[in-house]
Amino acid sequence: MSHEKNTIRYPRVESEMDFSRDPLEVLEAELVMEPPKSELTKMLLSNLLDISPILNEAASAIIDDSFTRCFKSNPPERWNWNIYLFPLWCLGVVIRYGILFPVRLLLLTGGWLIFLACFYPVHNLLKDHDKLRRKLERGLVEFLCGAFVASWTGVIKYHGPRPTSRPKQVFVANHTSMIDFIILEQTTAFACIMQKHPGWVGWLQTLPLDSLGCIMFNRNEAQDRLLVAKKLREHVENPESNPLLIFPEGTCVNNEYVVMFKKGAFELGCTVYPIAMKYNKIFVDAFWNSRKQSFTQHLLRLMTSWAVVCDVWYMEPQTILPDETPIEFAERVRNLIGERAGIKMVPWDGYLKYQRPSPKLKQKKQQELAQVIIRHLEEKFA
């Protein structure tokens, strides 16, 4: 047998792999081997693991390409590519940055001043009138959120009946940016589960949002997760609490995909109200990539765009079925939201964005992949 006949061409991974394709099919299609069948059936795991760096790189590329595309902002195609369109684009830049942005900044500043001038007196002087204080604080937070939406020239279309405060209920929505909360909060005073943030956002979480009953946590603290679970149950059991809003993906996704839902919101024994949100990228991509920009930078990008266009669907309430587990319930609600918003569902845990698998786990999965490939090839060439 010639040397050329025994040559193995290692797998080549395309950058635009389809989610629907099985990684094993991809590897089989790209792995060209032409030894005799007798030699192929004698292939041992150790022999295949000799090329493990290649297999590992191939499998990792397939997974990473599928996973990371959920957290990438896809810029629109450039339209100012010729001498006729470029002057129009320049005019648009002048209008957005020279006219719209100063007006919006003035509007947002005015909203902040009114909010602060009213919130502190209400919060400090009405401590003995708890019911009235909470009502006024909810109205002020809704007003501030409305000022934020106006500063982006937000074009928000709400579909379906607006949420009302009822016992034993929880609202869940797909998550693209922190502005999801602002858009929903301007019409309904939700209490939300939130990751702790520094700076002025942290101040908002400490005082104004805390007055709504929002629950803050640190993703890296196990003790916080246990405390959040306890607070969740206490909140839904209290009939006077504001409606509870949860983003069960646990992280911002680029509004083209929806990753796996955490089961916490679906094992409370509550009625679940799905909310589907879909942003139109015609004027700006509303996805917030927190690794590349702060929330302040994200807001400035929205304020210098033409408009933020979004559809919000308040969907039919859902309850867990008798033979359904919380995980299955979460998956069913996720499918409803994905179908309503027209976004793709992918089988990824959003926390992998922050916590990559350990080398030991990668090695174990690599060995399992090698064993599957061996069995598949033995059956194919037997």
Short mmCIF file of C-alpha atoms in Angstrom, two decimals:
data_model
loop_
_atom_site.label_atom_id
_atom_site.label_comp_id
_atom_site.label_asym_id
_atom_site.label_seq_id
_atom_site.Cartn_x
_atom_site.Cartn_y
_atom_site.Cartn_z
CA MET A 1 0.00 0.00 0.00
CA SER A 2 1.38 3.36 -0.95
CA HIS A 3 2.06 6.11 1.50
CA GLU A 4 -0.55 8.27 -0.17
CA LYS A 5 -3.12 5.54 0.38
CA ASN A 6 -2.57 5.59 4.14
CA THR A 7 -2.70 9.34 4.43
CA ILE A 8 -5.25 10.70 6.85
CA ARG A 9 -6.67 14.09 6.09
CA TYR A 10 -7.72 15.59 9.37
CA PRO A 11 -11.12 17.18 9.83
CA ARG A 12 -11.71 20.69 8.67
CA VAL A 13 -14.28 22.71 10.63
CA GLU A 14 -16.29 25.31 8.79
CA SER A 15 -16.91 28.62 10.56
CA GLU A 16 -20.61 28.60 9.68
CA MET A 17 -21.65 25.19 11.02
CA ASP A 18 -25.39 24.53 11.07
CA PHE A 19 -26.86 23.83 14.50
CA SER A 20 -28.94 20.98 13.10
CA ARG A 21 -25.90 18.96 11.98
CA ASP A 22 -24.57 16.26 14.27
CA PRO A 23 -20.86 16.82 15.09
CA LEU A 24 -20.28 13.11 14.40
CA GLU A 25 -21.65 13.51 10.89
CA VAL A 26 -19.37 16.49 10.34
CA LEU A 27 -16.30 14.58 11.51
CA GLU A 28 -17.23 11.53 9.41
CA ALA A 29 -17.75 13.68 6.33
CA GLU A 30 -14.41 15.41 6.76
CA LEU A 31 -12.33 12.41 7.94
CA VAL A 32 -10.98 10.58 4.87
CA MET A 33 -9.44 7.16 5.65
CA GLU A 34 -8.66 4.46 3.15
CA PRO A 35 -6.87 1.58 4.95
CA PRO A 36 -8.11 -2.02 4.54
CA LYS A 37 -11.18 -2.93 6.57
CA SER A 38 -9.19 -5.44 8.59
CA GLU A 39 -6.85 -2.69 9.79
CA LEU A 40 -9.71 -0.30 10.44
CA THR A 41 -11.55 -2.71 12.70
CA LYS A 42 -8.39 -3.22 14.76
CA MET A 43 -8.07 0.48 15.49
CA LEU A 44 -7.66 0.99 19.24
CA LEU A 45 -8.67 3.89 21.39
CA SER A 46 -5.04 4.75 22.03
CA ASN A 47 -4.38 5.02 18.30
CA LEU A 48 -7.25 7.41 17.83
CA LEU A 49 -6.19 9.45 20.84
CA ASP A 50 -2.79 9.92 19.19
CA ILE A 51 -4.54 12.47 16.99
CA SER A 52 -6.62 13.72 19.93
CA PRO A 53 -5.40 17.33 19.62
CA ILE A 54 -6.90 17.41 16.14
CA LEU A 55 -10.16 15.78 17.24
CA ASN A 56 -10.31 18.00 20.30
CA GLU A 57 -9.73 21.10 18.21
CA ALA A 58 -12.35 20.01 15.69
CA ALA A 59 -15.01 19.20 18.28
CA SER A 60 -14.23 22.33 20.28
CA ALA A 61 -14.49 24.47 17.15
CA ILE A 62 -17.92 23.02 16.38
CA ILE A 63 -19.14 23.66 19.93
CA ASP A 64 -17.53 27.06 20.33
CA ASP A 65 -18.82 28.24 16.96
CA SER A 66 -22.37 27.18 17.89
CA PHE A 67 -22.15 28.57 21.42
CA THR A 68 -20.33 31.85 20.91
CA ARG A 69 -22.59 32.98 18.07
CA CYS A 70 -25.35 33.34 20.70
CA PHE A 71 -23.34 36.14 22.33
CA LYS A 72 -22.06 38.02 19.29
CA SER A 73 -23.46 41.20 17.88
CA ASN A 74 -23.89 40.88 14.15
CA PRO A 75 -23.44 44.32 12.57
CA PRO A 76 -25.73 45.16 9.66
CA GLU A 77 -24.41 45.28 6.14
CA ARG A 78 -22.89 48.64 5.20
CA TRP A 79 -25.06 50.69 2.90
CA ASN A 80 -22.83 53.80 2.55
CA TRP A 81 -20.45 52.14 0.12
CA ASN A 82 -20.63 54.53 -2.82
CA ILE A 83 -20.26 58.24 -3.51
CA TYR A 84 -24.05 58.74 -3.71
CA LEU A 85 -24.90 57.20 -0.33
CA PHE A 86 -21.89 58.35 1.69
CA PRO A 87 -23.01 62.03 1.90
CA LEU A 88 -26.41 60.90 3.18
CA TRP A 89 -24.70 58.77 5.83
CA CYS A 90 -22.59 61.77 6.90
CA LEU A 91 -25.75 63.87 7.18
CA GLY A 92 -27.29 61.18 9.35
CA VAL A 93 -24.27 61.19 11.66
CA VAL A 94 -24.55 64.97 12.06
CA ILE A 95 -28.27 64.70 12.89
CA ARG A 96 -27.87 61.82 15.33
CA TYR A 97 -24.86 63.20 17.22
CA GLY A 98 -25.39 66.95 16.78
CA ILE A 99 -29.17 67.25 17.18
CA LEU A 100 -30.86 64.11 18.51
CA PHE A 101 -28.24 63.20 21.13
CA PRO A 102 -28.19 66.63 22.90
CA VAL A 103 -32.00 66.70 22.98
CA ARG A 104 -32.16 63.17 24.35
CA LEU A 105 -29.47 63.87 26.92
CA LEU A 106 -31.37 66.93 28.10
CA LEU A 107 -34.57 64.87 28.30
CA LEU A 108 -32.88 62.11 30.33
CA THR A 109 -31.19 64.63 32.63
CA GLY A 110 -34.53 66.31 33.29
CA GLY A 111 -36.08 62.93 34.06
CA TRP A 112 -33.32 62.14 36.56
CA LEU A 113 -33.67 65.52 38.30
CA ILE A 114 -37.44 65.13 38.68
CA PHE A 115 -37.02 61.56 39.92
CA LEU A 116 -34.40 62.44 42.54
CA ALA A 117 -36.29 65.55 43.68
CA CYS A 118 -39.36 63.42 44.36
CA PHE A 119 -37.96 60.04 45.39
CA TYR A 120 -35.89 61.09 48.40
CA PRO A 121 -38.71 63.07 50.08
CA VAL A 122 -41.17 60.24 49.44
CA HIS A 123 -38.74 57.60 50.70
CA ASN A 124 -37.71 59.48 53.85
CA LEU A 125 -40.87 61.34 54.87
CA LEU A 126 -43.48 58.63 54.31
CA LYS A 127 -41.87 55.82 56.26
CA ASP A 128 -44.92 55.63 58.53
CA HIS A 129 -47.28 55.36 55.54
CA ASP A 130 -45.90 52.22 53.97
CA LYS A 131 -48.68 51.54 51.47
CA LEU A 132 -48.72 55.09 50.08
CA ARG A 133 -44.91 55.23 49.99
CA ARG A 134 -44.66 52.02 47.98
CA LYS A 135 -47.30 53.23 45.53
CA LEU A 136 -45.53 56.55 44.95
CA GLU A 137 -42.11 54.87 44.63
CA ARG A 138 -43.48 52.47 42.02
CA GLY A 139 -44.87 55.41 40.04
CA LEU A 140 -41.54 57.27 40.21
CA VAL A 141 -39.54 54.24 39.03
CA GLU A 142 -41.96 53.79 36.12
CA PHE A 143 -41.52 57.50 35.29
CA LEU A 144 -37.70 57.17 35.28
CA CYS A 145 -37.87 54.10 33.03
CA GLY A 146 -40.14 56.04 30.68
CA ALA A 147 -37.51 58.81 30.54
CA PHE A 148 -34.87 56.23 29.57
CA VAL A 149 -37.07 54.83 26.79
CA ALA A 150 -37.78 58.34 25.52
CA SER A 151 -34.03 59.07 25.43
CA TRP A 152 -33.63 56.28 22.84
CA THR A 153 -36.76 57.37 20.91
CA GLY A 154 -38.10 53.97 21.89
CA VAL A 155 -40.82 52.60 19.60
CA ILE A 156 -42.28 49.86 21.81
CA LYS A 157 -45.36 47.91 20.78
CA TYR A 158 -47.03 45.87 23.53
CA HIS A 159 -49.25 42.94 22.58
CA GLY A 160 -51.75 41.26 24.89
CA PRO A 161 -53.19 42.18 28.28
CA ARG A 162 -50.90 44.09 30.66
CA PRO A 163 -49.73 42.23 33.80
CA THR A 164 -51.68 42.64 37.01
CA SER A 165 -50.65 41.91 40.58
CA ARG A 166 -51.93 38.51 41.71
CA PRO A 167 -50.71 35.99 44.26
CA LYS A 168 -48.63 32.97 43.21
CA GLN A 169 -47.49 34.26 39.82
CA VAL A 170 -44.14 34.80 38.12
CA PHE A 171 -43.29 36.43 34.78
CA VAL A 172 -40.43 35.08 32.64
CA ALA A 173 -38.87 36.67 29.54
CA ASN A 174 -36.01 36.16 27.13
CA HIS A 175 -33.04 38.43 27.82
CA THR A 176 -31.09 40.66 25.41
CA SER A 177 -29.99 43.61 27.51
CA MET A 178 -30.62 45.34 30.82
CA ILE A 179 -32.93 47.61 28.86
CA ASP A 180 -35.39 44.66 28.74
CA PHE A 181 -36.16 45.44 32.37
CA ILE A 182 -36.51 49.18 31.64
CA ILE A 183 -38.93 48.56 28.76
CA LEU A 184 -41.10 46.23 30.84
CA GLU A 185 -40.84 48.37 33.98
CA GLN A 186 -42.17 51.54 32.36
CA THR A 187 -45.66 50.01 32.18
CA THR A 188 -45.64 47.62 35.17
CA ALA A 189 -43.77 47.87 38.47
CA PHE A 190 -42.02 44.50 38.45
CA ALA A 191 -39.75 43.16 41.15
CA CYS A 192 -36.83 41.53 39.33
CA ILE A 193 -34.01 39.08 40.03
CA MET A 194 -30.79 40.94 39.16
CA GLN A 195 -27.05 40.43 39.06
CA LYS A 196 -25.27 43.00 41.25
CA HIS A 197 -23.57 45.78 39.29
CA PRO A 198 -21.10 48.50 40.28
CA GLY A 199 -21.38 52.27 39.76
CA TRP A 200 -24.61 54.19 39.29
CA VAL A 201 -26.47 51.01 38.31
CA GLY A 202 -25.48 49.56 41.68
CA TRP A 203 -26.87 52.67 43.40
CA LEU A 204 -30.17 52.19 41.58
CA GLN A 205 -30.25 48.58 42.74
CA THR A 206 -29.45 49.55 46.32
CA LEU A 207 -32.25 52.09 46.85
CA PRO A 208 -34.90 52.71 44.14
CA LEU A 209 -35.11 49.14 42.82
CA ASP A 210 -34.80 47.64 46.28
CA SER A 211 -37.96 49.55 47.19
CA LEU A 212 -39.78 47.51 44.53
CA GLY A 213 -38.70 44.25 46.13
CA CYS A 214 -36.00 43.43 43.55
CA ILE A 215 -33.66 40.62 44.62
CA MET A 216 -29.94 41.08 43.94
CA PHE A 217 -27.33 38.33 43.77
CA ASN A 218 -23.70 37.72 42.86
CA ARG A 219 -23.33 35.01 40.23
CA ASN A 220 -20.05 33.76 41.74
CA GLU A 221 -21.35 33.40 45.30
CA ALA A 222 -22.97 30.05 46.10
CA GLN A 223 -24.42 31.50 49.30
CA ASP A 224 -26.21 34.18 47.27
CA ARG A 225 -27.90 31.54 45.14
CA LEU A 226 -29.30 29.80 48.22
CA LEU A 227 -30.50 33.12 49.63
CA VAL A 228 -32.16 34.04 46.33
CA ALA A 229 -34.09 30.75 46.27
CA LYS A 230 -35.41 31.48 49.76
CA LYS A 231 -36.36 35.07 48.89
CA LEU A 232 -38.13 33.92 45.73
CA ARG A 233 -40.49 31.70 47.68
CA GLU A 234 -41.16 34.39 50.26
CA HIS A 235 -41.88 36.94 47.52
CA VAL A 236 -44.42 34.84 45.60
CA GLU A 237 -46.19 33.87 48.83
CA ASN A 238 -46.72 37.53 49.79
CA PRO A 239 -49.94 38.85 48.17
CA GLU A 240 -48.78 42.48 48.56
CA SER A 241 -45.54 41.99 46.62
CA ASN A 242 -45.03 43.46 43.17
CA PRO A 243 -45.24 41.00 40.25
CA LEU A 244 -42.01 39.00 40.03
CA LEU A 245 -40.01 39.16 36.77
CA ILE A 246 -37.25 36.64 36.02
CA PHE A 247 -34.93 36.29 33.02
CA PRO A 248 -34.31 32.52 33.26
CA GLU A 249 -31.54 32.46 30.64
CA GLY A 250 -29.33 34.06 33.29
CA THR A 251 -27.35 36.15 30.79
CA CYS A 252 -27.82 38.47 27.81
CA VAL A 253 -28.24 36.69 24.45
CA ASN A 254 -28.16 38.46 21.09
CA ASN A 255 -31.93 38.23 20.38
CA GLU A 256 -31.35 35.72 17.59
CA TYR A 257 -31.17 32.69 19.88
CA VAL A 258 -32.62 31.66 23.23
CA VAL A 259 -30.45 29.47 25.47
CA MET A 260 -31.59 27.03 28.17
CA PHE A 261 -33.84 28.31 30.96
CA LYS A 262 -32.85 27.78 34.58
CA LYS A 263 -35.49 25.79 36.42
CA GLY A 264 -35.71 28.04 39.51
CA ALA A 265 -38.72 30.02 38.28
CA PHE A 266 -40.54 26.83 37.32
CA GLU A 267 -40.36 24.93 40.60
CA LEU A 268 -42.06 27.57 42.75
CA GLY A 269 -45.52 26.08 42.23
CA CYS A 270 -46.68 29.34 40.61
CA THR A 271 -48.52 30.25 37.45
CA VAL A 272 -45.92 31.28 34.88
CA TYR A 273 -46.65 34.18 32.52
CA PRO A 274 -44.29 34.10 29.49
CA ILE A 275 -43.13 37.38 27.94
CA ALA A 276 -41.53 37.33 24.50
CA MET A 277 -39.36 40.28 23.42
CA LYS A 278 -38.04 40.87 19.92
CA TYR A 279 -35.89 43.85 18.87
CA ASN A 280 -35.87 45.08 15.31
CA LYS A 281 -32.29 45.81 14.22
CA ILE A 282 -33.32 48.24 11.50
CA PHE A 283 -31.91 51.21 13.49
CA VAL A 284 -29.72 49.67 16.21
CA ASP A 285 -28.78 46.29 17.68
CA ALA A 286 -30.02 46.35 21.30
CA PHE A 287 -27.83 43.44 22.42
CA TRP A 288 -25.56 44.34 25.36
CA ASN A 289 -22.21 42.56 25.31
CA SER A 290 -21.11 43.27 28.88
CA ARG A 291 -17.62 41.93 28.18
CA LYS A 292 -16.91 44.60 25.58
CA GLN A 293 -18.73 47.66 26.90
CA SER A 294 -20.12 49.03 30.13
CA PHE A 295 -23.83 49.66 30.51
CA THR A 296 -23.18 53.42 30.25
CA GLN A 297 -21.45 52.91 26.89
CA HIS A 298 -24.35 50.71 25.81
CA LEU A 299 -26.84 53.46 26.67
CA LEU A 300 -24.80 56.06 24.79
CA ARG A 301 -24.85 53.84 21.72
CA LEU A 302 -28.64 53.60 21.95
CA MET A 303 -28.98 57.35 22.48
CA THR A 304 -26.93 58.09 19.35
CA SER A 305 -28.99 55.72 17.19
CA TRP A 306 -32.12 56.64 15.29
CA ALA A 307 -34.51 54.62 17.48
CA VAL A 308 -34.94 51.43 19.51
CA VAL A 309 -37.75 49.35 18.02
CA CYS A 310 -39.15 46.46 20.06
CA ASP A 311 -42.20 44.19 20.20
CA VAL A 312 -43.36 42.77 23.55
CA TRP A 313 -45.86 39.92 23.74
CA TYR A 314 -47.62 39.12 27.04
CA MET A 315 -48.58 35.49 26.47
CA GLU A 316 -51.13 33.11 27.97
CA PRO A 317 -50.31 31.89 31.51
CA GLN A 318 -48.88 28.41 31.85
CA THR A 319 -49.02 25.89 34.72
CA ILE A 320 -46.97 22.77 35.24
CA LEU A 321 -48.66 19.58 34.01
CA PRO A 322 -49.24 16.64 36.37
CA ASP A 323 -46.56 14.45 34.77
CA GLU A 324 -44.13 17.28 33.99
CA THR A 325 -40.85 18.04 35.74
CA PRO A 326 -39.71 21.65 36.36
CA ILE A 327 -37.03 21.19 33.67
CA GLU A 328 -39.61 20.01 31.13
CA PHE A 329 -41.90 22.87 32.15
CA ALA A 330 -39.07 25.36 31.61
CA GLU A 331 -38.33 23.87 28.18
CA ARG A 332 -41.99 24.09 27.16
CA VAL A 333 -42.22 27.76 28.15
CA ARG A 334 -38.91 28.46 26.39
CA ASN A 335 -40.31 26.96 23.18
CA LEU A 336 -43.41 29.15 23.44
CA ILE A 337 -41.30 32.30 23.84
CA GLY A 338 -38.93 31.33 21.04
CA GLU A 339 -41.76 30.59 18.61
CA ARG A 340 -43.63 33.80 19.46
CA ALA A 341 -40.54 36.01 19.11
CA GLY A 342 -39.22 34.13 16.07
CA ILE A 343 -35.83 33.31 17.62
CA LYS A 344 -33.94 30.01 17.51
CA MET A 345 -33.68 27.68 20.50
CA VAL A 346 -30.26 26.18 21.22
CA PRO A 347 -29.29 23.57 23.84
CA TRP A 348 -26.67 25.65 25.66
CA ASP A 349 -26.38 26.70 29.29
CA GLY A 350 -25.84 30.46 29.32
CA TYR A 351 -23.54 30.21 32.37
CA LEU A 352 -20.89 28.64 30.12
CA LYS A 353 -20.35 32.22 28.98
CA TYR A 354 -18.77 32.87 32.39
CA GLN A 355 -17.61 29.40 33.48
CA ARG A 356 -15.86 27.27 30.87
CA PRO A 357 -15.56 23.48 31.40
CA SER A 358 -12.50 22.26 33.32
CA PRO A 359 -9.60 20.53 31.47
CA LYS A 360 -10.50 17.26 33.23
CA LEU A 361 -14.06 17.41 31.90
CA LYS A 362 -12.78 18.27 28.41
CA GLN A 363 -10.47 15.22 28.47
CA LYS A 364 -13.32 12.96 29.56
CA LYS A 365 -15.57 14.24 26.77
CA GLN A 366 -12.71 13.84 24.30
CA GLN A 367 -12.32 10.17 25.22
CA GLU A 368 -16.07 9.60 24.94
CA LEU A 369 -16.04 11.20 21.48
CA ALA A 370 -13.16 8.98 20.39
CA GLN A 371 -15.00 5.84 21.55
CA VAL A 372 -18.15 6.87 19.69
CA ILE A 373 -16.16 7.46 16.50
CA ILE A 374 -14.47 4.04 16.79
CA ARG A 375 -17.79 2.22 17.22
CA HIS A 376 -19.34 4.17 14.37
CA LEU A 377 -16.49 3.41 11.97
CA GLU A 378 -16.37 -0.27 12.96
CA GLU A 379 -20.09 -0.60 12.24
CA LYS A 380 -19.75 1.28 8.95
CA PHE A 381 -16.85 -0.80 7.59
CA ALA A 382 -17.68 -4.17 9.16
#
